Amino acid sequence: MKNVTDIRADFPILSRKVYGKPLVYFDNGATTQKPQCVLDAVDKVYKEYNGNIHRGVHYLSDMSSEAYEAARENVRSFINAEKREEVVFTSGTTGSINGIAFSYGERYVKAGDEIILSRLEHHANIVPWQMMCERKGAVLRVIPINEKGEIVLDEYYKLLSPRTRLVSVAQASNALGTILPLNEIISAAHSANVPVLIDGAQGIQHGIVDLKEMDCDFYAFSGHKIYGPNGIGVLYGKEKWLAEIPPFQGGGDMVDKVTFEKTTYNELPFKFEAGTMNYPAAVGLASAIDYVLSIGRDYIASLENELLSYANERLAAIKDLTIYGRSEHKIPTFSFHIKDIHQYDTGMILDKMGIAVRTGTHCAQPVMDHYGIDGTVRASLCFYNTKDEIDALADGIEKVKTMLV
Ligand code: PLP
């Protein structure tokens, strides 16, 4: 098993300095860093076999197509989807959710129907549904959260009704780190014959995603959140849904036969992959998945759990620091505020110490409204982070306090 020093050596960017200080990268919720093997895999596509996929008879196109389809199989196996037809490549979580909101809405949603979301959602899992509701005359219903930042399940059960057409919730909150009770959410929805979409943007990086066990109907995630390249994402959908709903984009590759009178669509999953897909990034994502598997998912979880407890301990000991999101079921993400200090000031001073944190609403304004605040500082950790880095953050926060209070 690799120790953390060896793991860190796999990520070239982690050894760089920022303002002459060692980089402490605590913005993994926004995007993760890439191991060398991912950079190499993408580089190799462009250097050795770049050719547009699925269309050519020539050698390079064949090689690219093969690598792209192998990447799909890699993703399928990683998330434990039953069939490759159920794995659609997209541009990212946002692209996946927008696609389903459009296509599912077109096929199944009518005026007066309801979509259930939670108050913990990222804007990417709110706005596409709002847009669809406006088009269709449907209504959003929102599961409330408690002071700890957990959804209130009893209220959710009350929201499920014969008007509910779909439930769409995050696997974990990007703003607070709360892990949602997906078993309860999905089984209650299914008992009411309602399908469920899981926004896995913050879940894919931290946990074992087994879609056969989870049994959600749709699952969305981004490659860049799991050590893969930007510009690639995944939309998983159970075949029975993907076969029924219309495509969300038209163009090359998603068609079977085109005339000006009528177009018939390609088989799954290509029906949802219009235009030139980002095949180099798909290959990079496959390499990121191989990397995660080579480190070991259980090992990653144990490293992250250790960081979670240590950071909890260190941050809780800091006077005048409030942590938002106190659920016991959390990913290692910490949203906090220091009394009388604006989050941007904290973030900017920490940055000068080489510590990268995120500040603001984290694209989750309803969460901030719940607490009556206009933002937080967020430190989001992953397995390549260290306890020394957590110490650097805690010391940095103390310095911010002495400078500004
Ligand atoms: N959903 C959640 C929970 C997120 O954290 C994010 C990004 O931070 C997204 C959706 C959007 O992801 P992307 O910008 O990769 O599409």
Coordinates of C-alpha atoms and ligand atoms in Angstrom, one line a residue, residues 28-31 91-97 120-125 170-175 199-203 220-225 230-233 362-363 378, ligand 1:
N28 CA -10.9 19.5 -3.9
G29 CA -14.7 20.0 -3.8
A30 CA -14.3 22.5 -6.7
T31 CA -11.9 20.4 -8.6
S91 CA -19.6 17.4 -20.4
G92 CA -20.0 17.0 -16.6
T93 CA -22.5 16.8 -13.8
T94 CA -24.2 20.1 -14.9
G95 CA -24.5 18.7 -18.5
S96 CA -25.9 15.4 -17.2
I97 CA -28.6 17.0 -15.0
L120 CA -28.8 21.2 0.2
E121 CA -28.6 21.2 -3.6
H122 CA -25.9 22.8 -5.7
H123 CA -27.4 25.3 -8.2
A124 CA -26.7 22.7 -10.9
N125 CA -29.4 20.5 -9.3
A170 CA -27.1 15.2 -4.0
Q171 CA -25.2 12.3 -2.7
A172 CA -23.3 14.8 -0.5
S173 CA -23.6 18.5 -0.1
N174 CA -20.8 20.5 -1.6
A175 CA -21.4 23.4 0.8
D199 CA -26.1 14.2 -8.2
G200 CA -22.9 12.4 -7.5
A201 CA -20.5 15.3 -8.0
Q202 CA -19.4 15.2 -4.4
G203 CA -20.0 11.5 -3.8
A220 CA -24.6 12.2 -12.6
F221 CA -20.9 13.0 -12.0
S222 CA -17.9 15.0 -13.4
G223 CA -14.6 13.5 -14.3
H224 CA -12.7 16.5 -12.9
K225 CA -14.0 15.8 -9.4
N230 CA -12.1 18.6 -17.2
G231 CA -14.8 18.5 -19.9
I232 CA -16.0 15.0 -19.4
G233 CA -18.8 13.7 -17.2
H362 CA -20.3 27.6 -3.1
C363 CA -23.2 27.6 -5.7
R378 CA -14.7 26.0 2.7
Ligands
PLP1 N1 -23.4 19.3 -8.0 C1 -22.6 19.4 -7.0 C2 -23.0 18.8 -5.6 C3 -21.3 20.0 -7.1 O1 -20.5 20.1 -6.0 C4 -20.9 20.5 -8.3 C5 -19.7 21.2 -8.5 O2 -19.1 21.7 -7.6 C6 -21.8 20.4 -9.4 C7 -23.0 19.7 -9.2 C8 -21.5 20.9 -10.8 O3 -20.4 20.2 -11.3 P1 -19.7 20.6 -12.7 O4 -19.4 22.0 -12.6 O5 -18.5 19.7 -12.8 O6 -20.7 20.3 -13.7

